[in-house]
Amino acid sequence: MTISKELLDELLKGCERPEDLLGDAGPMKELKIKLMERMLGAELTAHLGYEDGKDAPSDQANRRNGSSARSRESYVR
């Protein structure tokens, strides 16, 4: 996969100093969170054997029970 120059420009818009990119309000933190959520969702799909938003097989006791958005603060500990 190649990341386009336009996508990079959009992600880096407004970043003038290293802390603008890497700080708590910077895009790197949000990118790490979003990538981790996507990986964990894919792992759950593989484990359960069905996609999010689809009905679980009737013979499967282990199911998705919903999710909720977490606040940015809940990731920082």
Coordinates of C-alpha atoms in Angstrom, one line a residue:
M1 CA 0.0 0.0 0.0
T2 CA 1.2 3.4 -0.9
I3 CA 0.2 6.5 1.1
S4 CA -0.5 9.4 -1.2
K5 CA 1.2 12.8 -0.9
E6 CA -2.3 14.3 -0.6
L7 CA -3.2 12.1 2.4
L8 CA 0.1 13.0 4.1
D9 CA -0.5 16.7 3.4
E10 CA -4.0 16.4 5.0
L11 CA -2.7 14.6 8.0
L12 CA 0.2 17.1 8.5
K13 CA -1.9 20.2 8.0
G14 CA -1.2 22.6 10.8
C15 CA 1.8 20.7 12.1
E16 CA 4.8 23.1 12.3
R17 CA 6.7 21.7 15.3
P18 CA 7.4 18.1 16.3
E19 CA 5.0 18.4 19.2
D20 CA 2.2 19.4 16.8
L21 CA 2.6 16.0 15.2
L22 CA 3.6 13.8 18.2
G23 CA 1.9 15.6 21.1
D24 CA -1.4 14.6 22.8
A25 CA -3.4 16.7 20.3
G26 CA -1.4 15.6 17.3
P27 CA -2.5 13.2 14.5
M28 CA 0.0 10.5 15.5
K29 CA -1.8 9.7 18.7
E30 CA -5.2 9.5 16.9
L31 CA -3.7 7.4 14.1
K32 CA -2.3 4.9 16.6
I33 CA -5.7 4.7 18.3
K34 CA -7.7 4.2 15.1
L35 CA -5.2 1.6 13.8
M36 CA -5.4 -0.3 17.1
E37 CA -9.2 -0.2 17.1
R38 CA -9.3 -1.5 13.5
M39 CA -6.8 -4.4 14.3
L40 CA -8.8 -5.4 17.4
G41 CA -12.1 -5.3 15.4
A42 CA -10.5 -7.5 12.7
E43 CA -9.2 -9.9 15.3
L44 CA -12.7 -10.2 16.9
T45 CA -14.3 -10.8 13.4
A46 CA -11.8 -13.6 12.8
H47 CA -12.4 -15.1 16.2
L48 CA -16.2 -15.0 16.1
G49 CA -16.4 -15.9 12.4
Y50 CA -18.8 -13.1 11.3
E51 CA -18.6 -9.4 10.4
D52 CA -19.6 -6.6 12.7
G53 CA -23.2 -5.6 12.0
K54 CA -24.2 -9.0 10.7
D55 CA -26.3 -11.6 12.6
A56 CA -24.4 -14.2 14.5
P57 CA -24.8 -17.8 13.5
S58 CA -27.7 -19.2 15.5
D59 CA -25.6 -22.0 17.0
Q60 CA -22.9 -19.7 18.3
A61 CA -23.1 -18.7 22.0
N62 CA -20.2 -16.2 21.8
R63 CA -21.5 -13.0 20.2
R64 CA -20.7 -9.3 19.8
N65 CA -22.5 -7.4 22.5
G66 CA -22.1 -3.9 21.1
S67 CA -19.5 -1.2 21.6
S68 CA -19.3 2.4 22.5
A69 CA -16.9 5.2 21.7
R70 CA -14.2 5.9 24.2
S71 CA -13.1 9.3 25.0
R72 CA -9.6 10.4 24.2
E73 CA -8.9 10.7 27.9
S74 CA -9.7 7.1 28.6
Y75 CA -6.8 5.9 26.5
V76 CA -4.3 7.9 28.5
R77 CA -3.2 6.4 31.8

